[in-house]
Tab-separated table of C-alpha atoms in Angstrom:
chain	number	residue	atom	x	y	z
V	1	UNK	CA	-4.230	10.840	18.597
V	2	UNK	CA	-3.200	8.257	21.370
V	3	UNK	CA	-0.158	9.314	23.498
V	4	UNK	CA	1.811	6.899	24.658
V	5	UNK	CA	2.967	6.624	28.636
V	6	UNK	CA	5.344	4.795	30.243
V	7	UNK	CA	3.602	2.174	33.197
V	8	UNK	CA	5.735	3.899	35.967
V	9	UNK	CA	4.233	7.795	34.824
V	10	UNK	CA	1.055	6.943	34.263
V	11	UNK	CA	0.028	9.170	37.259
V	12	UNK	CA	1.294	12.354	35.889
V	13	UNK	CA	-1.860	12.667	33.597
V	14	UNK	CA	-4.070	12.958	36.316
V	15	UNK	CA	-4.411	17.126	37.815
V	16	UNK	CA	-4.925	17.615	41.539
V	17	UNK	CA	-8.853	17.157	41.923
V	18	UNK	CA	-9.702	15.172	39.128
V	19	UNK	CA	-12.284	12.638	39.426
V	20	UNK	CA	-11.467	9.403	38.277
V	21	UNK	CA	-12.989	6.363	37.671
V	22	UNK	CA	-11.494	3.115	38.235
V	23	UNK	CA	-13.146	-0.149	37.432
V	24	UNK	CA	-13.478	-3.414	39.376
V	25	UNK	CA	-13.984	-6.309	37.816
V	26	UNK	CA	-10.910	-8.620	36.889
V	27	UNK	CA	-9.110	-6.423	34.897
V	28	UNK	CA	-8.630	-3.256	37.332
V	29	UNK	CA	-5.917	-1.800	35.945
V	30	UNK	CA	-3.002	-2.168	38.758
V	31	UNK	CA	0.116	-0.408	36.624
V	32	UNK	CA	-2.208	2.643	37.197
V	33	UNK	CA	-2.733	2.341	41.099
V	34	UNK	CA	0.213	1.154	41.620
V	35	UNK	CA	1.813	4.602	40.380
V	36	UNK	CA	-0.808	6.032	42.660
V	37	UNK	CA	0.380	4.183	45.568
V	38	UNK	CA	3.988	4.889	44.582
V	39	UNK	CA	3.522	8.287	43.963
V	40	UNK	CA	1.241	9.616	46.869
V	41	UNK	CA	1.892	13.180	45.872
V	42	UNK	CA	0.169	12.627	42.889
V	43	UNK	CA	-3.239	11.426	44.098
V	44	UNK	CA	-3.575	14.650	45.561
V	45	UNK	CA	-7.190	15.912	46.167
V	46	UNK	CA	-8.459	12.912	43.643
V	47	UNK	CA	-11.551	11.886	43.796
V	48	UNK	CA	-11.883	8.456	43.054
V	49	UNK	CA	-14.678	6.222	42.282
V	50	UNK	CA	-14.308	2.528	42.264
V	51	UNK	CA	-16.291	-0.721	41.666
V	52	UNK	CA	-13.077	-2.824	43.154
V	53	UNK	CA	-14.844	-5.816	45.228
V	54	UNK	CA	-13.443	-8.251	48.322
V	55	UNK	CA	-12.763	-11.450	47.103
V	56	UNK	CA	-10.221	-11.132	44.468
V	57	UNK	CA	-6.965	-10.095	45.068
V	58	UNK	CA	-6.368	-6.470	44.055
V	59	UNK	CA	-3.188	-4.768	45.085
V	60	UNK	CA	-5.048	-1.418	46.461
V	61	UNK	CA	-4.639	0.392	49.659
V	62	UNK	CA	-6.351	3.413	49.986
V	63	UNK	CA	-4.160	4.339	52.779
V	64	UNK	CA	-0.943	4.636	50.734
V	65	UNK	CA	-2.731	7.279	48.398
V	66	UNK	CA	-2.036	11.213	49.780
V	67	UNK	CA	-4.158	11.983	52.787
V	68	UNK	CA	-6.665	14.174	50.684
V	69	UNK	CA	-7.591	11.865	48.177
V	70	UNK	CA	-11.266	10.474	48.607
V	71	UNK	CA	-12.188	6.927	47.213
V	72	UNK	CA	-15.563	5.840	47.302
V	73	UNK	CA	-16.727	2.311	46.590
V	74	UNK	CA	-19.716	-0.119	46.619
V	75	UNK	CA	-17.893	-2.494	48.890
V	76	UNK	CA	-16.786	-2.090	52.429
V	77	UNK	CA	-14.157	-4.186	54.023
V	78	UNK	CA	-12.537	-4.258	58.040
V	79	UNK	CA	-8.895	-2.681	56.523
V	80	UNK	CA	-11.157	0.430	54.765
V	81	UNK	CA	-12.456	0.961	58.435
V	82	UNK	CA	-10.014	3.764	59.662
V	83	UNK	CA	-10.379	5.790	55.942
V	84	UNK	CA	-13.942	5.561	56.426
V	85	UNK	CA	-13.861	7.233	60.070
V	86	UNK	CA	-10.969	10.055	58.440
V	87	UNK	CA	-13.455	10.554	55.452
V	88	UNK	CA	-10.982	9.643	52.883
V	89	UNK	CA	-13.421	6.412	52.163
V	90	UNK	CA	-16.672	6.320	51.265
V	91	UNK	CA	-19.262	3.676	50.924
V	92	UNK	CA	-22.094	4.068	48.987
V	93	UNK	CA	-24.841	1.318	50.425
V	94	UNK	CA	-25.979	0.946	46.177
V	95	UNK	CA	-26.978	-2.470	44.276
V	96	UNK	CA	-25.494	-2.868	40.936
V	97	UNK	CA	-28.786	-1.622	39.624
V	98	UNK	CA	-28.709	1.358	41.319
V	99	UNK	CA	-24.955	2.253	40.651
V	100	UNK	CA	-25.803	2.067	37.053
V	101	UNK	CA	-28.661	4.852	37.955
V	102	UNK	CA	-25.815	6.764	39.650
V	103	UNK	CA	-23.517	6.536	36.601
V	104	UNK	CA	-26.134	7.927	34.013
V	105	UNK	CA	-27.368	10.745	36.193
V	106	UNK	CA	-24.796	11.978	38.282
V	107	UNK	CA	-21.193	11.163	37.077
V	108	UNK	CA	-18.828	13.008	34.930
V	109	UNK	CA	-14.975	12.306	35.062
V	110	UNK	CA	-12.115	13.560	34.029
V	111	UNK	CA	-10.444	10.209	33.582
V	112	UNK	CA	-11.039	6.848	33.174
V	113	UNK	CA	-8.340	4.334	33.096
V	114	UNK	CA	-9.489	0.830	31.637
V	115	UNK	CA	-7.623	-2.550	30.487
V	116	UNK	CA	-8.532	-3.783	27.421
V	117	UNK	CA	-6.842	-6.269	24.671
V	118	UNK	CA	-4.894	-5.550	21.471
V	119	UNK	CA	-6.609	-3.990	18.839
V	120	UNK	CA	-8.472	-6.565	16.372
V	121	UNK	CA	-8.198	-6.188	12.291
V	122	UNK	CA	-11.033	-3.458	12.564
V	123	UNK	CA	-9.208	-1.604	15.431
V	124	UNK	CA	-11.738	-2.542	18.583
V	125	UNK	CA	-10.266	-3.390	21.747
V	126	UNK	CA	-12.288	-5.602	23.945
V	127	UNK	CA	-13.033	-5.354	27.328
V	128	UNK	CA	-12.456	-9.305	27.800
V	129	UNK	CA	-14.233	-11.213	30.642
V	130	UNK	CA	-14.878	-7.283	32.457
V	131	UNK	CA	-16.724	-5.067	31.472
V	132	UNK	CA	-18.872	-4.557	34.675
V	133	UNK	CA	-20.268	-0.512	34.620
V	134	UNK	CA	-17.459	0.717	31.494
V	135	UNK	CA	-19.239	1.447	28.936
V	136	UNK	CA	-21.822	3.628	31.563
V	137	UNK	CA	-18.100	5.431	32.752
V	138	UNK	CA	-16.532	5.829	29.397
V	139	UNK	CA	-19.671	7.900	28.106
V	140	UNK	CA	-19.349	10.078	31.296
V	141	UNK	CA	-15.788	10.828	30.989
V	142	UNK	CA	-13.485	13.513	29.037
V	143	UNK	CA	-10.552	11.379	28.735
V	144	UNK	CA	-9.685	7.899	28.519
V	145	UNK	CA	-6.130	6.033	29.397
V	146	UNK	CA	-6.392	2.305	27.879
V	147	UNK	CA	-3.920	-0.376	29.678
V	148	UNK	CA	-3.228	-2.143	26.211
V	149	UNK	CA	-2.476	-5.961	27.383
V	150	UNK	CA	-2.058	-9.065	25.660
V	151	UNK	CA	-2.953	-11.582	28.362
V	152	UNK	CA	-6.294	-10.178	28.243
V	153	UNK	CA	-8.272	-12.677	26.424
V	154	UNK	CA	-10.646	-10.984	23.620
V	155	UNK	CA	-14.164	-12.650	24.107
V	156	UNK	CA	-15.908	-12.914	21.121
V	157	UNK	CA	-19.209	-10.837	22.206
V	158	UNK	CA	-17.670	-8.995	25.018
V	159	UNK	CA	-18.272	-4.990	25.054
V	160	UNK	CA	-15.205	-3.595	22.949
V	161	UNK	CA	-14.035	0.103	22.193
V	162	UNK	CA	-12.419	1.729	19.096
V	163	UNK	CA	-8.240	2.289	20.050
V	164	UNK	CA	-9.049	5.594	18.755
V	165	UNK	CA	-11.283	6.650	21.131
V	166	UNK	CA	-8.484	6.518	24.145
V	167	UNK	CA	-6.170	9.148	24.958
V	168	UNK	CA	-3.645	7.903	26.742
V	169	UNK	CA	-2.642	4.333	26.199
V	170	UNK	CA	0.211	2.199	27.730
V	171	UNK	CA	1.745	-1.372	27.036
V	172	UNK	CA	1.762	-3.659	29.717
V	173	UNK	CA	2.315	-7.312	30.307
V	174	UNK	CA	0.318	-8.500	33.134
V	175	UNK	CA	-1.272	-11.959	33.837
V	176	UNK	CA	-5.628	-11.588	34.960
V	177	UNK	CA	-6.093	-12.696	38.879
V	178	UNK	CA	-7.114	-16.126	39.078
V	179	UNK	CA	-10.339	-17.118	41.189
V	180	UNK	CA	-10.866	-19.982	42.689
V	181	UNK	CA	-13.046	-21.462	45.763
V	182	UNK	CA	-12.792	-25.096	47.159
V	183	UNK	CA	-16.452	-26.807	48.395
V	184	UNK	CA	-16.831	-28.647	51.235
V	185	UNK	CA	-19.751	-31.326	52.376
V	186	UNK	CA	-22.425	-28.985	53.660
V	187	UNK	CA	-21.897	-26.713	50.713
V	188	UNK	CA	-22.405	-29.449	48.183
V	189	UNK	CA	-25.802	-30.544	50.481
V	190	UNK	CA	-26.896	-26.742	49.635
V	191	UNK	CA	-26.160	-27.799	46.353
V	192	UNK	CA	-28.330	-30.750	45.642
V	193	UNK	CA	-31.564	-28.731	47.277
V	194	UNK	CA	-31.167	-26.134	45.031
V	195	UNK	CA	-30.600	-28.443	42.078
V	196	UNK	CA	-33.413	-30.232	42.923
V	197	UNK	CA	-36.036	-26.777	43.003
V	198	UNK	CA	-34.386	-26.055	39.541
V	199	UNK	CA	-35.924	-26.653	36.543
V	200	UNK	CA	-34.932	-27.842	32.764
V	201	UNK	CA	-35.093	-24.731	30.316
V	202	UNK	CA	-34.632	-22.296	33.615
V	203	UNK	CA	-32.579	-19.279	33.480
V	204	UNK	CA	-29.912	-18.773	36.220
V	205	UNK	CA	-27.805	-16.319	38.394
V	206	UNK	CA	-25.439	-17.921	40.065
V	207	UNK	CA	-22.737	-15.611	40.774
V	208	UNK	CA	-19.025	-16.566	42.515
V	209	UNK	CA	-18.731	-18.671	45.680
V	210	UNK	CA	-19.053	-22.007	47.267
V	211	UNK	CA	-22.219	-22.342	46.692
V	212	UNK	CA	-22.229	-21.852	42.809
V	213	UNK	CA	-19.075	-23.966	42.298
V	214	UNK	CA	-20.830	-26.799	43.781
V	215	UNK	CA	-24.138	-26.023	42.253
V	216	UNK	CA	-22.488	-26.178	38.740
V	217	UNK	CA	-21.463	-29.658	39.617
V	218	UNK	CA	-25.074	-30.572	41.095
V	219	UNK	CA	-26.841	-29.387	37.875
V	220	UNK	CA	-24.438	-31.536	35.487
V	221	UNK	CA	-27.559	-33.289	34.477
V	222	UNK	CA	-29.495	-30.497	33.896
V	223	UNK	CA	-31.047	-29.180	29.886
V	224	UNK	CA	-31.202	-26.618	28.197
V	225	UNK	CA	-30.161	-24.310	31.331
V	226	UNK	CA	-29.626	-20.389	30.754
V	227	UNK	CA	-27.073	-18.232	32.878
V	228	UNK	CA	-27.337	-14.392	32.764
V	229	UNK	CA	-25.625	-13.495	35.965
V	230	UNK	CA	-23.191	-10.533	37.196
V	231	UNK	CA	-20.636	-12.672	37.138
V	232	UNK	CA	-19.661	-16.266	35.740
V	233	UNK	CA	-16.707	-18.535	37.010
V	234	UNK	CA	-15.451	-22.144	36.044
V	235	UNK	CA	-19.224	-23.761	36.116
V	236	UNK	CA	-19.664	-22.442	32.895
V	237	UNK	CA	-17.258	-24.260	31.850
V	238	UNK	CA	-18.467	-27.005	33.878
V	239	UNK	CA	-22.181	-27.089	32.560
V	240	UNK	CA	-21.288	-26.716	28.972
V	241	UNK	CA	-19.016	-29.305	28.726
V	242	UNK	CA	-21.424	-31.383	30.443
V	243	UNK	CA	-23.953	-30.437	27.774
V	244	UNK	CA	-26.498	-28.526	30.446
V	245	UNK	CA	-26.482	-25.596	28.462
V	246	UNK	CA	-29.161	-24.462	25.742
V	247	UNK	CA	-26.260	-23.142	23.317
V	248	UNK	CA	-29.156	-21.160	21.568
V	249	UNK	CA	-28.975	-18.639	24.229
V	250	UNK	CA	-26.941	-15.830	24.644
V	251	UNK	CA	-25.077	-16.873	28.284
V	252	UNK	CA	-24.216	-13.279	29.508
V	253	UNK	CA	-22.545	-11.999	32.695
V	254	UNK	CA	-20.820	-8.305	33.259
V	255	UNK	CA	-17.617	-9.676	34.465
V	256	UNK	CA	-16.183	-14.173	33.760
V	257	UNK	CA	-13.704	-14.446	36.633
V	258	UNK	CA	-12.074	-18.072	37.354
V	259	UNK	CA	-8.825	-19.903	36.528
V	260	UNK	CA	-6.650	-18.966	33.749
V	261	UNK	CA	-7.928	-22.477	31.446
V	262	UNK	CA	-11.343	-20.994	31.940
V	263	UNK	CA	-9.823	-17.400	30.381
V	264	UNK	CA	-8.130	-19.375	27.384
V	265	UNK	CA	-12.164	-21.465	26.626
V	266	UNK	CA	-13.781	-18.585	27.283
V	267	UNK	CA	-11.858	-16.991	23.920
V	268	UNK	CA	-13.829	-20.428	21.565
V	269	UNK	CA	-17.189	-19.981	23.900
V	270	UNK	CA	-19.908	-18.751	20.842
V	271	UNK	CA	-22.657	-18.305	23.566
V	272	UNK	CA	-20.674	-16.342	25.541
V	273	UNK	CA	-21.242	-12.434	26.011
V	274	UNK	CA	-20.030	-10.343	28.315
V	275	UNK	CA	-21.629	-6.846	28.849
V	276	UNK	CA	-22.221	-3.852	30.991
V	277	UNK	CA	-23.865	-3.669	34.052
V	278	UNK	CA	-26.617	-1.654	32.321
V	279	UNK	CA	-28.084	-4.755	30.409
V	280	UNK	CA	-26.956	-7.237	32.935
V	281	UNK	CA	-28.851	-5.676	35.763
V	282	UNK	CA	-31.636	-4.300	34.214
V	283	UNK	CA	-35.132	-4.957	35.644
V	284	UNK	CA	-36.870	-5.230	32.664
V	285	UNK	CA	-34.114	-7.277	30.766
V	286	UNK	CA	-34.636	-9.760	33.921
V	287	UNK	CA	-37.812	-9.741	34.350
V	288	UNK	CA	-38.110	-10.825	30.643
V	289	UNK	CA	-36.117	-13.790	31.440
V	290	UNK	CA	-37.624	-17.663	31.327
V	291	UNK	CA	-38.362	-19.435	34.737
V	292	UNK	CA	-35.316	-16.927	36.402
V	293	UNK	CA	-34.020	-18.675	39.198
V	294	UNK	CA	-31.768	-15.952	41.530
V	295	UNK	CA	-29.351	-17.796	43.445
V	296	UNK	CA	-27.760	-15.749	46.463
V	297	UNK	CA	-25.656	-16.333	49.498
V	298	UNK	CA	-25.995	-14.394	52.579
V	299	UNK	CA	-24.235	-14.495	56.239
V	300	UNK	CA	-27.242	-14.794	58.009
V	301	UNK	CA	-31.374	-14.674	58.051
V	302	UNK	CA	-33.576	-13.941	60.692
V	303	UNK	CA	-36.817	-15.549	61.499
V	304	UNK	CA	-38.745	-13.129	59.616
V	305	UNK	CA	-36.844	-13.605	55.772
V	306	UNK	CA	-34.569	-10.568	56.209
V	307	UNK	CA	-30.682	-11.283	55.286
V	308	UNK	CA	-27.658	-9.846	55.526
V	309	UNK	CA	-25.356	-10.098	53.176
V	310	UNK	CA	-23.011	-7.334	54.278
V	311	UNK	CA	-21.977	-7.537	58.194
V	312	UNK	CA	-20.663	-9.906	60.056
V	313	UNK	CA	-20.087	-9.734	63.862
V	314	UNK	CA	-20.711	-6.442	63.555
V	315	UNK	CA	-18.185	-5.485	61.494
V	316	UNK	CA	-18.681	-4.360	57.824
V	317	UNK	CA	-17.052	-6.956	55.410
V	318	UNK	CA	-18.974	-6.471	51.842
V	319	UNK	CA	-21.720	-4.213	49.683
V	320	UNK	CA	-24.923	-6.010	48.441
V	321	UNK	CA	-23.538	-5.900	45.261
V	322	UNK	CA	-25.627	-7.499	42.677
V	323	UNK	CA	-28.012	-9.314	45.101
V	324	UNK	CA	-31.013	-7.009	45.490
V	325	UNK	CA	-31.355	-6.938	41.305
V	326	UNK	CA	-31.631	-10.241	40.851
V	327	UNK	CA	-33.677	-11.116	43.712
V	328	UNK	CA	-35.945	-8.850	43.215
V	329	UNK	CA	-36.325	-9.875	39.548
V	330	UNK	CA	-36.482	-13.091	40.188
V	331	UNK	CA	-39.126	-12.854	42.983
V	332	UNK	CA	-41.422	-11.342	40.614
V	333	UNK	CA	-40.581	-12.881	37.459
V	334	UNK	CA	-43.394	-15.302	35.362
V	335	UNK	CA	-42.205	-18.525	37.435
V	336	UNK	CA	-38.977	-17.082	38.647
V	337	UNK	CA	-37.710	-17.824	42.393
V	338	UNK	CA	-35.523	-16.009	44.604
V	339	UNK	CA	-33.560	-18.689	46.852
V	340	UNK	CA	-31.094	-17.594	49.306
V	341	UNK	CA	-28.186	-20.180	50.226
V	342	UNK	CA	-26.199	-20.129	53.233
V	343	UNK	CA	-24.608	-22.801	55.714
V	344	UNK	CA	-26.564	-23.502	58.769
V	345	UNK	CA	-23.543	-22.254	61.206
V	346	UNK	CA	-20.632	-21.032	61.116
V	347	UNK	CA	-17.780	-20.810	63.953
V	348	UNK	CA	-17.420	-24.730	63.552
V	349	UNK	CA	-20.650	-25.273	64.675
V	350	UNK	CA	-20.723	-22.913	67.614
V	351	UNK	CA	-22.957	-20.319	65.764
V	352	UNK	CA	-26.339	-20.055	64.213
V	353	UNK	CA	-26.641	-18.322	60.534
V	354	UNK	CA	-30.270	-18.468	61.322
V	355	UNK	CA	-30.873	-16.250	64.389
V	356	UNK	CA	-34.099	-14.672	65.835
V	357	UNK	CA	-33.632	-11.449	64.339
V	358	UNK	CA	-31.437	-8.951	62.551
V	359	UNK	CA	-29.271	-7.387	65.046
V	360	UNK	CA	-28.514	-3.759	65.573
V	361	UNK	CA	-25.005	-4.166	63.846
V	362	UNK	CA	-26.386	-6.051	61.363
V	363	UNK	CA	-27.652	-4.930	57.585
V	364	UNK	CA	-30.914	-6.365	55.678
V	365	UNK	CA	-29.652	-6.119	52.094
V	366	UNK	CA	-32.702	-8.481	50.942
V	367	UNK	CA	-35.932	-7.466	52.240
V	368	UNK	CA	-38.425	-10.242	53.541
V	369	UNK	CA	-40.675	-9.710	50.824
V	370	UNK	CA	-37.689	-10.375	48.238
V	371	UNK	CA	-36.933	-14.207	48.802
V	372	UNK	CA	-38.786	-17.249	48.183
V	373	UNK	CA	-36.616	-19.847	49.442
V	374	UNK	CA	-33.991	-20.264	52.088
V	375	UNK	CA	-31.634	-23.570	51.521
V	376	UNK	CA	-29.439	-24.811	53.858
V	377	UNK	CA	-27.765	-28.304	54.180
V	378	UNK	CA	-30.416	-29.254	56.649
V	379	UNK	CA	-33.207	-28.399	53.672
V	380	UNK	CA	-35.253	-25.827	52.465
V	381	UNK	CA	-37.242	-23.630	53.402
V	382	UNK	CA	-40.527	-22.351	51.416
V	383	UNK	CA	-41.918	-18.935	52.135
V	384	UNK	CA	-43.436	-18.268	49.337
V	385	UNK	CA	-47.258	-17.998	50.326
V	386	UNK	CA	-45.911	-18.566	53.921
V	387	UNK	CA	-47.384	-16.266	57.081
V	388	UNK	CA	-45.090	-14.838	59.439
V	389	UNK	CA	-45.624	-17.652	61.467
V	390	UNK	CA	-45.326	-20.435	58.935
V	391	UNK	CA	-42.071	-18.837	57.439
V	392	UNK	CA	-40.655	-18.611	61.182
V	393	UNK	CA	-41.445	-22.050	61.905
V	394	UNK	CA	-40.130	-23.380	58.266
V	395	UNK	CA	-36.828	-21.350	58.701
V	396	UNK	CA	-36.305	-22.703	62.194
V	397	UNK	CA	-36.875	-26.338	60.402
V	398	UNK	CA	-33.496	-25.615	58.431
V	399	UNK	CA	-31.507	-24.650	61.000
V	400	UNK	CA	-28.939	-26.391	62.726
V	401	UNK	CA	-30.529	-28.545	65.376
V	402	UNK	CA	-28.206	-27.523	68.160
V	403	UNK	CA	-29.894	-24.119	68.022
V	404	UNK	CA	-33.234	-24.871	66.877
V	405	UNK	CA	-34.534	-25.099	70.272
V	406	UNK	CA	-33.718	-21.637	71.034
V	407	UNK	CA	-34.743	-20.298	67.859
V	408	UNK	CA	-38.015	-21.596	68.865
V	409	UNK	CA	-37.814	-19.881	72.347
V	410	UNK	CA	-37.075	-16.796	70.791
V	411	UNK	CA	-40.374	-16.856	68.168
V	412	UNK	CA	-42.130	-17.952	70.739
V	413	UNK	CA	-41.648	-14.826	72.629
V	414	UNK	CA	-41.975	-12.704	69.202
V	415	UNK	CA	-44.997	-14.113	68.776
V	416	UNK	CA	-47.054	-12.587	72.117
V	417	UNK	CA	-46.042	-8.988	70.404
V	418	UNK	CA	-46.972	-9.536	66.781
């Protein structure tokens, strides 16, 4: 039997050293940390595990929970800095893939709070446009507290769960985060290389950013394309509507995030599923895929294919989230690439993305050996077959001029030792 709660006493479920999960996504369910964050005294000694990412706005500070909670999390950002020095946040340096290992073999919780829509005719409530690692947490926990709200758009062939199966549920009325990103003239230039290594009939991850928005637009003319991505935004939309799509395939991503009219189409979208992070990540589900085509950003690659993805300036900003998966996949997929898109500088010019090598204070979340192809708007850059030498030499080729001279110095130099 369900038992109702009241949004501002949702907290009082939860004992002092309970683990609880709490999901990221789009539909992290706020009314519940926000009685946290209320409430300190009732976070006491939690243990909390969280998929929450950057780039969306979430209402959580991990500083207004009681001093001897613990949250740990795949994604680091500059305000988490001081919790992670006083212990009270963790970062666990996992992909995707290997938090969905984590999940299976190693977690059990006590709780874990979810947002999910209205009960249908046959009593399932969907998980909507998130489902990210759920149905991997609900398995692993003894009780469940469902956020019951309408705004949550039901997805025809998203992951759902019986209204039975939760313990605690609670009505709320709360509007899903918007997300939205604005291109610019060297993004779209990224764009159009990429576009033009793609193929008709090719299946894509494409992910959030710049970079995908404007992709979606540069691939308008496209057939028959496939997405199965960890996450999906307006260029859906954008390539359906523009009749890119192969409607025969089953489009899947573990989590749609974009603007509320994508939401509302998303609801009438056939192709459309939404799943777990255990089939959306899943080597050999990706491996299996047609001509995969991994598209991922990064803040900066050195001469010899490594990139971070997670640092910048020295200062930890992300997690590698999804990345490694899918460019791994895609680098050894049946005539799958791995391309890696970034802008050529940053710091209005003043700074190279491309730079000799990793530094100390920098992270290699993609390996050398996991990328093909390095795009920037000054072109791209093929590795695949490439020496040391020849990938140096192609990667300085895409950099910004301004700097290429010195990039050349540096290899230079490299090369007397290698």
């Amino acid at each position: 039997m369900n038992h109702a709660l009241r949004a501002d006493r949702l907290a009082d479920i939860v004992a002092p050293g309970a683990s609880v999960y709490v999901p990221g996504g789009i539909a992290v369910p706020v009314a519940f940390l926000a009685d946290l964050q209320n409430r300190p005294e009732c976070s006491r000694d939690l243990r909390i595990l969280t998929s929450i990412a950057p780039g969306i706005d979430i209402p959580f500070d991990v500083d207004r929970l009681h001093p001897s909670a613990v949250v740990s999390g795949l994604f680091m950002q500059p305000a988490l800095r001081e919790a992670q020095r006083a212990g009270r946040y963790r970062l666990l340096p996992m992909s995707y893939g290997g938090f969905v290992r984590h999940l299976q073999d190693s977690a059990i919780f006590d709780l874990s709070v979810l947002q999910v829509a209205p009960p249908d005719a046959a009593g399932n409530c969907s998980l909507g446009p998130s489902v990210e690692f759920l149905p991997l947490a609900v398995r692993q926990s003894r009780q469940l507290l469902a956020l019951i709200n309408p705004r949550l758009p039901r997805i025809p062939n998203a992951a759902a769960l019986p209204y039975d199966r939760f313990d605690y549920v609670c009505e709320i009325d709360s509007a899903l985060p918007e997300y939205r990103t604005d291109t610019d003239a060297p993004t779209q230039a990224i764009a159009r290389h990429i576009a033009a290594l793609v193929e008709d009939g090719s299946t894509l991850q494409m992910g959030l950013g710049k970079v995908p928005t404007a992709l979606a637009g540069a691939l308008r003319n496209h057939r028959r394309l496939r997405l199965f991505s960890g996450m999906l935004s307006d260029g859906l939309r954008e390539l359906a509507e523009a009749g890119a799509l192969d409607l025969d395939f089953a489009h899947t991503a573990c989590v749609v995030a974009g603007s509320r009219d994508l939401y509302a189409w998303a609801t009438g979208f056939a192709p459309l599923r939404v799943l777990g992070c255990e089939v959306t990540h899943d080597a050999r589900t990706l491996l299996a895929q047609h001509r995969f085509v991994a598209v991922n950003s990064a803040l900066e690659v050195d001469l010899f294919g490594q990139c971070n993805l997670e640092h910048a300036e020295g200062q930890a900003v992300s997690g590698a989230g999804g990345a490694p998966d899918f460019a791994r996949a895609a680098r050894l997929a049946t005539k799958g690439s791995s391309i890696v898109a970034l802008n050529a500088s940053y710091k209005r010019g003043t700074a190279s993305r491309i730079v000799p090598c990793l530094g100390e204070l920098s992270i290699s979340s993609l390996s050398r050996i996991d990328v093909d192809l390095v795009v920037t708007e000054f072109g791209v850059a093929d590795l695949r077959g490439a020496s040391v030498h020849q990938r140096a030499q192609a990667l300085i080729g895409i950099a910004a001029p301004a700097f290429r001279p010195a990039l050349q110095e540096a290899w230079d130099t490299f090369a007397q030792r290698l």
